[in-house]
PDB file of C-alpha atoms in Angstrom:
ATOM      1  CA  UNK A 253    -100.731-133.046 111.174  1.00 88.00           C
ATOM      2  CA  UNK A 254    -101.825-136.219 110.008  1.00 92.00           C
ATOM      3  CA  UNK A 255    -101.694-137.482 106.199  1.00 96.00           C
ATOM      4  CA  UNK A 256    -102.446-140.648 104.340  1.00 97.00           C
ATOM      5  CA  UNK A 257    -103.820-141.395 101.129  1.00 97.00           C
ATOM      6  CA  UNK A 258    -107.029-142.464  99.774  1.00 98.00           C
ATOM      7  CA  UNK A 259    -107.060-143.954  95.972  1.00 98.00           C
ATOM      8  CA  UNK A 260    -105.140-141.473  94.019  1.00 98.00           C
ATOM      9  CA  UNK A 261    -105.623-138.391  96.702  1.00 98.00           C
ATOM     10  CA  UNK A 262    -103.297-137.099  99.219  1.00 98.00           C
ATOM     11  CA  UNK A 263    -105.050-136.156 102.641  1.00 98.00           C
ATOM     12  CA  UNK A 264    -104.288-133.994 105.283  1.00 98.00           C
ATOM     13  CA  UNK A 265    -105.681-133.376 108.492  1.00 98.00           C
ATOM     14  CA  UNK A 266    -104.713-130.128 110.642  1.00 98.00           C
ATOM     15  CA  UNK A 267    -105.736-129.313 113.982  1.00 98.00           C
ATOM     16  CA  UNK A 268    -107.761-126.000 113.301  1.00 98.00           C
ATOM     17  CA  UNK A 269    -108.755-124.170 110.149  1.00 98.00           C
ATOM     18  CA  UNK A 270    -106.251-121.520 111.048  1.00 98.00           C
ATOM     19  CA  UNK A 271    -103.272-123.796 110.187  1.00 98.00           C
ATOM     20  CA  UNK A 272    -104.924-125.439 107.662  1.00 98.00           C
ATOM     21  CA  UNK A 273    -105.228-122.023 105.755  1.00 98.00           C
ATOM     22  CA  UNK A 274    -101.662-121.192 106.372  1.00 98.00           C
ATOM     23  CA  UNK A 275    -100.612-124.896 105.213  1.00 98.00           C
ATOM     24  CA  UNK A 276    -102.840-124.752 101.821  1.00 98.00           C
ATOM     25  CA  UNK A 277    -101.278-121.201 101.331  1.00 98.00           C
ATOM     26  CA  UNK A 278     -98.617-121.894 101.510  1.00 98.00           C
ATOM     27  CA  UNK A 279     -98.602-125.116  98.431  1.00 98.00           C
ATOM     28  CA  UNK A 280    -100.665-122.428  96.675  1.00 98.00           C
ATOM     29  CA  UNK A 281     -97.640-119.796  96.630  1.00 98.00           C
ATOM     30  CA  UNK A 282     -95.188-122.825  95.672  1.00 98.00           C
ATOM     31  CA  UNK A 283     -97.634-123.692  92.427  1.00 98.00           C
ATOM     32  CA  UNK A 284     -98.072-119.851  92.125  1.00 98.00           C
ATOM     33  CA  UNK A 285     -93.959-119.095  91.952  1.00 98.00           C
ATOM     34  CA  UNK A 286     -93.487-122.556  90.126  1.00 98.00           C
ATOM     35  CA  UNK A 287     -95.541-121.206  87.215  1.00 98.00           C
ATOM     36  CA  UNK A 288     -93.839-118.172  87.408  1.00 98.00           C
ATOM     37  CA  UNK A 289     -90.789-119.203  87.464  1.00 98.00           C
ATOM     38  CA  UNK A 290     -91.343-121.668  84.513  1.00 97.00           C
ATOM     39  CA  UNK A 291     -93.333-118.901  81.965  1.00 95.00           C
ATOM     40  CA  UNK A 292     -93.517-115.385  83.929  1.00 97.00           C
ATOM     41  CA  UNK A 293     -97.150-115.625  84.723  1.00 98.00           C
ATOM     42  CA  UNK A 294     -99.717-117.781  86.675  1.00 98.00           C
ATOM     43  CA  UNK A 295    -103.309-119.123  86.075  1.00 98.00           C
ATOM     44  CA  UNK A 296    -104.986-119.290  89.312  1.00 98.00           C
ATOM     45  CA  UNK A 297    -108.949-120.230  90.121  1.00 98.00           C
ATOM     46  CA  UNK A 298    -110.335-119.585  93.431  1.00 98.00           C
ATOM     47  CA  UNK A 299    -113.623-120.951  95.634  1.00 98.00           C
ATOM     48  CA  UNK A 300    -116.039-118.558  97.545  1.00 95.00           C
ATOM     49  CA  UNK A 301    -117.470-119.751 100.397  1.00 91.00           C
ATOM     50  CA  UNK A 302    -116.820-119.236 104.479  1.00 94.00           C
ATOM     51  CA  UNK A 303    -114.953-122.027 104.422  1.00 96.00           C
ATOM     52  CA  UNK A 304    -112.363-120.177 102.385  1.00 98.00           C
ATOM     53  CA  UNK A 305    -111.771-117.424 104.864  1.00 97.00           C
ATOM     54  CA  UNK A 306    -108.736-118.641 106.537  1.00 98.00           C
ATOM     55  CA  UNK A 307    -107.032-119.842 103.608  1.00 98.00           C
ATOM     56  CA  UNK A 308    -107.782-116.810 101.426  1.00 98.00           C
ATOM     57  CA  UNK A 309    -106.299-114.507 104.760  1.00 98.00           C
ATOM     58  CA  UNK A 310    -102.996-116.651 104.377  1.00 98.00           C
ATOM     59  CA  UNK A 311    -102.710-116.800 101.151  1.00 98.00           C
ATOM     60  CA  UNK A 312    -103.333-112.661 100.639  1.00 98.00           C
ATOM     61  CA  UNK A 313    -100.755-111.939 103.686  1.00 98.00           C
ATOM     62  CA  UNK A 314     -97.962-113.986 102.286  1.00 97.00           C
ATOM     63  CA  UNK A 315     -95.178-111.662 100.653  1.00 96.00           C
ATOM     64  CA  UNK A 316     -93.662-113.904  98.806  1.00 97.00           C
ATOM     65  CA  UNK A 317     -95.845-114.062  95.351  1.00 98.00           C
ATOM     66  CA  UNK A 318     -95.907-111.859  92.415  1.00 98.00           C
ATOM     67  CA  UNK A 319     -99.420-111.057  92.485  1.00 98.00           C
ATOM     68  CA  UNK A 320     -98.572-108.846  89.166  1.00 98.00           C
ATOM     69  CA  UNK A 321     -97.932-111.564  87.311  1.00 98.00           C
ATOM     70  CA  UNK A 322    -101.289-113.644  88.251  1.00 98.00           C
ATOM     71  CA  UNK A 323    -104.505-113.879  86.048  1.00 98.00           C
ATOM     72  CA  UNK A 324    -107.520-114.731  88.282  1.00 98.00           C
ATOM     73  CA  UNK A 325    -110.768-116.772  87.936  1.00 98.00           C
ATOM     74  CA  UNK A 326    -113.401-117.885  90.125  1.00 98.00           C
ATOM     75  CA  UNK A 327    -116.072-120.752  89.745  1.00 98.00           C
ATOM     76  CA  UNK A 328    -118.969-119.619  90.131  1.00 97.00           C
ATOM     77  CA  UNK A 329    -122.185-116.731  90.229  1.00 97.00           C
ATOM     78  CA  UNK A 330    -125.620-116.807  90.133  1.00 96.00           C
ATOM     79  CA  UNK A 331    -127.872-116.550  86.724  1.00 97.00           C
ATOM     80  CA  UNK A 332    -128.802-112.392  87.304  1.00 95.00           C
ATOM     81  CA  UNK A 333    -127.140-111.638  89.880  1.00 94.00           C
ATOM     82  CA  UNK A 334    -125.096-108.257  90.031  1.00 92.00           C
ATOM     83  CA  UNK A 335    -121.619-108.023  91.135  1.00 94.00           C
ATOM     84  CA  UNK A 336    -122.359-105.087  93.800  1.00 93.00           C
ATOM     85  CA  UNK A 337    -125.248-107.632  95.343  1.00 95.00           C
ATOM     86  CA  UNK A 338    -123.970-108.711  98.791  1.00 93.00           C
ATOM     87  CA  UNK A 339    -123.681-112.398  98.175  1.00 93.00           C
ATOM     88  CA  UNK A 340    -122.493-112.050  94.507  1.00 96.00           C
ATOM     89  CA  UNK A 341    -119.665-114.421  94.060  1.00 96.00           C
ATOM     90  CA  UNK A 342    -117.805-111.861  92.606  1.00 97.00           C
ATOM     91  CA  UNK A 343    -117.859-109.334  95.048  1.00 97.00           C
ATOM     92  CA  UNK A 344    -116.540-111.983  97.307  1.00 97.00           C
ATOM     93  CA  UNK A 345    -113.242-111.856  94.814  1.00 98.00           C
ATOM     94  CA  UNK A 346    -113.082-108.490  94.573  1.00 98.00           C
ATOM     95  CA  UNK A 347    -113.005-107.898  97.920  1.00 97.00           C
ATOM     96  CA  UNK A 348    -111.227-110.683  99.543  1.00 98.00           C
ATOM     97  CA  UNK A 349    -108.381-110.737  96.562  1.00 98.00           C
ATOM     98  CA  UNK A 350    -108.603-108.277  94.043  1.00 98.00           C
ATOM     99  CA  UNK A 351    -108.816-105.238  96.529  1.00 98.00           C
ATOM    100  CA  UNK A 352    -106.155-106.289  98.669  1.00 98.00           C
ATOM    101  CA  UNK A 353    -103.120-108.083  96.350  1.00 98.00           C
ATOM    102  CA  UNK A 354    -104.373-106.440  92.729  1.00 98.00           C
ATOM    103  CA  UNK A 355    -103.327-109.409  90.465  1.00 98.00           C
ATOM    104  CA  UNK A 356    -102.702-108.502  87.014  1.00 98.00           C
ATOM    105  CA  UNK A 357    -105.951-109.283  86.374  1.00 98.00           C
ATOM    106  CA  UNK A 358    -109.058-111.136  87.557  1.00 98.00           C
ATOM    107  CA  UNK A 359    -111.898-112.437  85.447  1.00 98.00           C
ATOM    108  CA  UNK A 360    -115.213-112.778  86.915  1.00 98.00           C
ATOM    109  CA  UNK A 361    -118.309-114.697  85.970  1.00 98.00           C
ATOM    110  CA  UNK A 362    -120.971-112.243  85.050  1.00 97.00           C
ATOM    111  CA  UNK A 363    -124.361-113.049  86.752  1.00 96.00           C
ATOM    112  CA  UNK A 364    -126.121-110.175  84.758  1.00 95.00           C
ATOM    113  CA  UNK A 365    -124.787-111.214  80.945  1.00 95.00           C
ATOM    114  CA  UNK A 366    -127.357-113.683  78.805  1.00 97.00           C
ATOM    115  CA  UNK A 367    -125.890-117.623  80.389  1.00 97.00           C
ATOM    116  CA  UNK A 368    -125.665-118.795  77.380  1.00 98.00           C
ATOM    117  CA  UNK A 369    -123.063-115.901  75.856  1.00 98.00           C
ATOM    118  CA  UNK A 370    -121.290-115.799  79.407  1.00 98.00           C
ATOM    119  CA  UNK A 371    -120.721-119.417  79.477  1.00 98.00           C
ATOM    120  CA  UNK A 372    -119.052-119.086  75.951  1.00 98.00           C
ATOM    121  CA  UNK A 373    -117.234-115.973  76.928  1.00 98.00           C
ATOM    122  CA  UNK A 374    -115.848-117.607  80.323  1.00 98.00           C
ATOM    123  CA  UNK A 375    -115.013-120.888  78.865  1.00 98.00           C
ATOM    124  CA  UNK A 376    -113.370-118.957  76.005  1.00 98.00           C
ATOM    125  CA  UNK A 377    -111.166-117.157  78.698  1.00 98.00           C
ATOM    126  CA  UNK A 378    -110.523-120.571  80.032  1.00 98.00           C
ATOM    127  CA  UNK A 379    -109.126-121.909  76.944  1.00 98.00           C
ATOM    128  CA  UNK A 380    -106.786-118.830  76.332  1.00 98.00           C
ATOM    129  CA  UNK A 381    -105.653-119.382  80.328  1.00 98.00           C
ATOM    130  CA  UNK A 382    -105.116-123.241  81.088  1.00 98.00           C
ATOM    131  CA  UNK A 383    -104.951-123.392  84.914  1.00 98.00           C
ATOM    132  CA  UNK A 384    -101.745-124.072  86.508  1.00 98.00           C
ATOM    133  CA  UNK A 385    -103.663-124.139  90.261  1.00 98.00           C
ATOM    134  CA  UNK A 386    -107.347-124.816  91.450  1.00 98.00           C
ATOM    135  CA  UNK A 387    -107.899-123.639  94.622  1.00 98.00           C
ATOM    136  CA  UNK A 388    -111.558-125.591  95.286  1.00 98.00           C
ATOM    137  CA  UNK A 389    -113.759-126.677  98.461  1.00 98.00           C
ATOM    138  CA  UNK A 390    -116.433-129.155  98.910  1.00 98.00           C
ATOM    139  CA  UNK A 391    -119.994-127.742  99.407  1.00 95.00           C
ATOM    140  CA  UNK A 392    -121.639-129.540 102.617  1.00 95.00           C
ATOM    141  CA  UNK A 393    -123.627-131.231  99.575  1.00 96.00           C
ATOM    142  CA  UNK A 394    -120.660-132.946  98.271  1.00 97.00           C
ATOM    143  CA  UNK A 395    -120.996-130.195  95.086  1.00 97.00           C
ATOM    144  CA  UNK A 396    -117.979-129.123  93.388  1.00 98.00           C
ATOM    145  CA  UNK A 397    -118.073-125.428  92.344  1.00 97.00           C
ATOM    146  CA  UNK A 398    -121.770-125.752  91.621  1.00 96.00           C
ATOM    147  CA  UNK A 399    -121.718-129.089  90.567  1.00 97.00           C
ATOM    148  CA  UNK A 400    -124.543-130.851  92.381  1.00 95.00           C
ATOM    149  CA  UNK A 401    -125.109-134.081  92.943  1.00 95.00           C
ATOM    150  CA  UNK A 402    -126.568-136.430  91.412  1.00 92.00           C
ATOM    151  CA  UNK A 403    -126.236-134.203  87.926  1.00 92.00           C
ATOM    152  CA  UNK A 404    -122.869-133.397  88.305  1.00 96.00           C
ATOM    153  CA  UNK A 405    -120.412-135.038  84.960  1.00 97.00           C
ATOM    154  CA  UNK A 406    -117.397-136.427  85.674  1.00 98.00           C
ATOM    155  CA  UNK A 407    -116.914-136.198  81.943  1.00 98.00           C
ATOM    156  CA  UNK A 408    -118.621-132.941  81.118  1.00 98.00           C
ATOM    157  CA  UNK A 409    -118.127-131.674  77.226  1.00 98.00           C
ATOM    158  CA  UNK A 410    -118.456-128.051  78.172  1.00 98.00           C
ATOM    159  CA  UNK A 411    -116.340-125.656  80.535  1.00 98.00           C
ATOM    160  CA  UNK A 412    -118.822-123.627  81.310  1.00 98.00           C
ATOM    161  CA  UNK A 413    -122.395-124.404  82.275  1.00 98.00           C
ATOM    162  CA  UNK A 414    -125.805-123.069  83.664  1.00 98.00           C
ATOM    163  CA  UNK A 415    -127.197-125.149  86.012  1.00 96.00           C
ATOM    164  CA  UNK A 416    -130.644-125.166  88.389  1.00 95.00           C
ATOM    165  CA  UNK A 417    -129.145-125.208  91.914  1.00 93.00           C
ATOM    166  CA  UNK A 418    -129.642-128.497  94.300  1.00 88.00           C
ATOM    167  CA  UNK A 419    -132.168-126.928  97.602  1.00 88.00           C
ATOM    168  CA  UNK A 420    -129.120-128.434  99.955  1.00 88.00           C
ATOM    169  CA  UNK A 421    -126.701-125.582  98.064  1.00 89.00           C
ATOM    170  CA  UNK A 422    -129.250-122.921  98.254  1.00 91.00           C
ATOM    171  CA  UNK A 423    -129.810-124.105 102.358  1.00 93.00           C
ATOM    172  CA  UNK A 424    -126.018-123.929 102.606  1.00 91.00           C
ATOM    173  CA  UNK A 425    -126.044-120.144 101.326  1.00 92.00           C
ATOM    174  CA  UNK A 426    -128.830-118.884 104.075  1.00 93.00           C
ATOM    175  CA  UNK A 427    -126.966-120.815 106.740  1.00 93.00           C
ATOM    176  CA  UNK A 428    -123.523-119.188 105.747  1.00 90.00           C
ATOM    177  CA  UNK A 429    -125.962-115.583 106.147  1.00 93.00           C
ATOM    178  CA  UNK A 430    -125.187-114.563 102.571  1.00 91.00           C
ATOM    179  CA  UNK A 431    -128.990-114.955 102.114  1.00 94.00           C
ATOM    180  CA  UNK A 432    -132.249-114.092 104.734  1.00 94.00           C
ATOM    181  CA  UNK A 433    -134.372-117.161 103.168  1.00 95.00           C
ATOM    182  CA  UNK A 434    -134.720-120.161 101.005  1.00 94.00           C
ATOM    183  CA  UNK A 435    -136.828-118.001  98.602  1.00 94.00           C
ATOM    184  CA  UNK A 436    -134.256-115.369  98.419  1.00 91.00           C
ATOM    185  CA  UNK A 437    -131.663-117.807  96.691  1.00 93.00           C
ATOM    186  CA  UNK A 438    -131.930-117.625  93.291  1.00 93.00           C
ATOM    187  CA  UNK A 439    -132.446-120.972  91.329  1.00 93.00           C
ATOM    188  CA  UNK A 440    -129.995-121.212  88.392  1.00 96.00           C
ATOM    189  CA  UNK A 441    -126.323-119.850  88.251  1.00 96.00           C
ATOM    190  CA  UNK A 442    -123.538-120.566  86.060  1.00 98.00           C
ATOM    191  CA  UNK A 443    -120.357-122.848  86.905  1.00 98.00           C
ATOM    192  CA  UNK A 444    -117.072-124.307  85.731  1.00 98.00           C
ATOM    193  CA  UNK A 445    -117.887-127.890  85.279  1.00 98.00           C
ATOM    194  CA  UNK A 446    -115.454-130.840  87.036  1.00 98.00           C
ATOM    195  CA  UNK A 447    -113.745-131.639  84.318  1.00 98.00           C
ATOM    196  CA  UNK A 448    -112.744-127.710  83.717  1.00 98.00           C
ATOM    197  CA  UNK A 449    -111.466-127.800  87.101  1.00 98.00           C
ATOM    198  CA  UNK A 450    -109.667-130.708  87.901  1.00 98.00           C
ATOM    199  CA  UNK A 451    -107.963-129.675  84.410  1.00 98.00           C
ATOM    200  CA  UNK A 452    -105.479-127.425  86.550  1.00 98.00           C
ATOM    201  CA  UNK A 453    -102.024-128.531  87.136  1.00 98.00           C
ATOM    202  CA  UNK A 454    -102.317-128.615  90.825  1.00 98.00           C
ATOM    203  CA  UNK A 455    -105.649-128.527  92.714  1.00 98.00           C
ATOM    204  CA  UNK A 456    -106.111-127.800  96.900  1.00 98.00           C
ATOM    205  CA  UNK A 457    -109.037-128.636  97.782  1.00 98.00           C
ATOM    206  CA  UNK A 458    -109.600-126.480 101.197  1.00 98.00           C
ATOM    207  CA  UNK A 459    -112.240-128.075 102.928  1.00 98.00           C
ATOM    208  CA  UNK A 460    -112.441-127.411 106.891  1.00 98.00           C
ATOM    209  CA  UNK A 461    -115.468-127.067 109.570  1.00 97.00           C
ATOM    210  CA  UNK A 462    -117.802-129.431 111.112  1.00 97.00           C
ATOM    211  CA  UNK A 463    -120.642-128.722 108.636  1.00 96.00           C
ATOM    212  CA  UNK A 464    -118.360-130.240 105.779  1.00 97.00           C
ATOM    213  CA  UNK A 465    -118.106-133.719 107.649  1.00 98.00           C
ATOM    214  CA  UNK A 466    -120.285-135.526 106.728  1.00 97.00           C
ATOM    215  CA  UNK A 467    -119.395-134.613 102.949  1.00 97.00           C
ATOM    216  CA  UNK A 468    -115.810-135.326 103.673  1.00 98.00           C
ATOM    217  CA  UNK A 469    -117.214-139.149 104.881  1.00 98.00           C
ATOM    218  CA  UNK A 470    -118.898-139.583 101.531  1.00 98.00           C
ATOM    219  CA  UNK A 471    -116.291-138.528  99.631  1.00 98.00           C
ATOM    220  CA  UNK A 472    -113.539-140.356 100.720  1.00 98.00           C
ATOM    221  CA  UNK A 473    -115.683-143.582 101.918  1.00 97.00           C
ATOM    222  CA  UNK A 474    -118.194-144.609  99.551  1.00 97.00           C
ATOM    223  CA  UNK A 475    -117.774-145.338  95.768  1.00 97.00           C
ATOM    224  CA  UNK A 476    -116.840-142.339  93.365  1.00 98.00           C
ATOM    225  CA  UNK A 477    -119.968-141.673  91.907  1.00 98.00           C
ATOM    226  CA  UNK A 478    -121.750-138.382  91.350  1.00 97.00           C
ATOM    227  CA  UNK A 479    -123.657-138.783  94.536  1.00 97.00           C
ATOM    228  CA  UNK A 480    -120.907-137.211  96.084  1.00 98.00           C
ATOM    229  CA  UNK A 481    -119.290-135.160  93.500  1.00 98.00           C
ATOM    230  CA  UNK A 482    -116.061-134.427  95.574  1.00 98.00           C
ATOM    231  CA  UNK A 483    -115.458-138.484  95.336  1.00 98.00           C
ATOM    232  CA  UNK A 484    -113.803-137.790  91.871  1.00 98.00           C
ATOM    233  CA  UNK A 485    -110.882-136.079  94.076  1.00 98.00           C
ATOM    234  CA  UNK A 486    -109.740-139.623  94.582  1.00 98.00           C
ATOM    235  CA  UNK A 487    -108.974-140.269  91.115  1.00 98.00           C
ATOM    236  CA  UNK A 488    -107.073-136.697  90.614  1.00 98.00           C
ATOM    237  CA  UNK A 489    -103.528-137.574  91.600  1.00 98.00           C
ATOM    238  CA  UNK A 490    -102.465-134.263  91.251  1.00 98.00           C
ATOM    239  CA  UNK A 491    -104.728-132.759  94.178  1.00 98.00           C
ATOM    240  CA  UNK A 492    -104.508-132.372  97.958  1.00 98.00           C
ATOM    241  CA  UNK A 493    -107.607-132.558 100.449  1.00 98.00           C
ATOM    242  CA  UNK A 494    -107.046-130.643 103.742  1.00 98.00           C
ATOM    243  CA  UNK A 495    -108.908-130.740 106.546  1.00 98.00           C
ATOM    244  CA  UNK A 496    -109.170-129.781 110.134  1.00 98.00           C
ATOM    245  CA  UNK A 497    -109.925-131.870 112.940  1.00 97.00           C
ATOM    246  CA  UNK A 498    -113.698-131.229 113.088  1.00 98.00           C
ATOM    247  CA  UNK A 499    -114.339-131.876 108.982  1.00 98.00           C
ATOM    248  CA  UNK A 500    -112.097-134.917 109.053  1.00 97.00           C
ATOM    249  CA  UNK A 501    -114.461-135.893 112.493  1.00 96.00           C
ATOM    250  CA  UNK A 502    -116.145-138.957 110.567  1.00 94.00           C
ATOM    251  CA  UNK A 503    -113.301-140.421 108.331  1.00 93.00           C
ATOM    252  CA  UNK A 504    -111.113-143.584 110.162  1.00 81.00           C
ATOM    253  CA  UNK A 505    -107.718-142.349 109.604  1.00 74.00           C
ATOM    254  CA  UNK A 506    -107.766-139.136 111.462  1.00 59.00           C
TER     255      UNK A 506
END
């Protein structure tokens, strides 16, 4: 493994996505049991995405965390979407985490409620559940959650916010298969802004595979801006990049 740092950001490079996964899950169980230990329960937000496979396998095999004692968010889900619809965001949690380590509870982003009332409702449930761990990766368009550049806000006022999605995010979805088409992706969907993110006590950003280099480039190369959303990382002392071999392909240090 190599590691340096860029600006305020800790990197680390692995040599596949499998031990990246296992390495991320395992700083994710030592934020997870830290909170425990410290107040008998965890706030915990997770990323969708392919890229998340590996990590999410790790983390959900480990036997070492309290799952009962974890309160669950994810980032993300499209503006009227349902939650049984194959590439609903929140199907993804359900069945990736919820089904197989039943936290104590996890709170999803409704696609199908009014935006407006479910940005209120989720950045309500926010408020009452500050984050001790972010568990984030980097769209292949730089985005954060679905924070897309060049609107993303490093200083964003709300939580909570429906957006009109960026055509390189809706691309990445019908080459990850979750969608047959272009048309088929909806437009608009509703996301935790940066600022409600990088909020958490610890953030991971889990960020391997060749599609993600030239992202990875951007964001740790050229100036913070919100051309490359994930470039804020590097002011966010408190979070880790990891990468494997082939996302790190482009950036001098590896």
């Amino acid at each position: 493994m190599a590691s340096f740092c860029v600006d305020d950001l800790e990197v680390r490079v692995f040599p596949s996505a499998i031990e990246l996964g296992a390495a991320a899950a395992t700083d994710a169980v030592g934020a997870i049991r830290s909170a425990i230990d410290q107040r008998n329960g965890a706030n915990v937000m997770f990323a969708s995405g392919n890229s998340q496979f590996a990590f999410l396998d790790a983390l959900t095999r480990r036997d070492d965390v309290a799952w009962g004692r974890v309160t669950a968010f994810h980032m993300d889900e499209y503006v009227g979407m349902s939650d049984d619809h194959p590439a609903s965001f929140a199907r993804y949690m359900r069945e990736r985490i919820t089904d197989v380590v039943h936290p104590a509870a996890f709170h999803y982003v409704n696609g199908a409620n009014d935006p407006a009332t479910e940005c209120e409702r989720y950045s309500r449930l926010l408020r009452e559940h500050p984050l001790d761990l972010c568990c984030l990766g980097v769209g292949e368009n730089g985005h954060l959650a679905f924070n897309d550049p060049p609107y993303a806000d490093f200083d964003d006022p709300q939580d909570v916010k429906e957006i009109t999605l960026d055509d390189a995010s809706r691309r990445q979805q019908v080459g990850e298969g979750h969608f047959a088409s272009l048309p088929d992706v909806p437009r608009t969907a509703v996301t935790v802004t940066i600022p409600a993110l990088l909020r958490a006590g610890r953030v991971l950003a889990i960020v391997p595979e060749a599609r993600k280099a030239d992202a990875v480039r951007h964001a740790l190369a050229d100036p913070i801006a919100t051309t490359c959303p994930a470039s804020v990382l590097r002011r966010t002392p408190h979070a880790t990049l990891y990468l494997d071999t082939d996302s790190g392909a482009h950036v001098s240090n590896v």
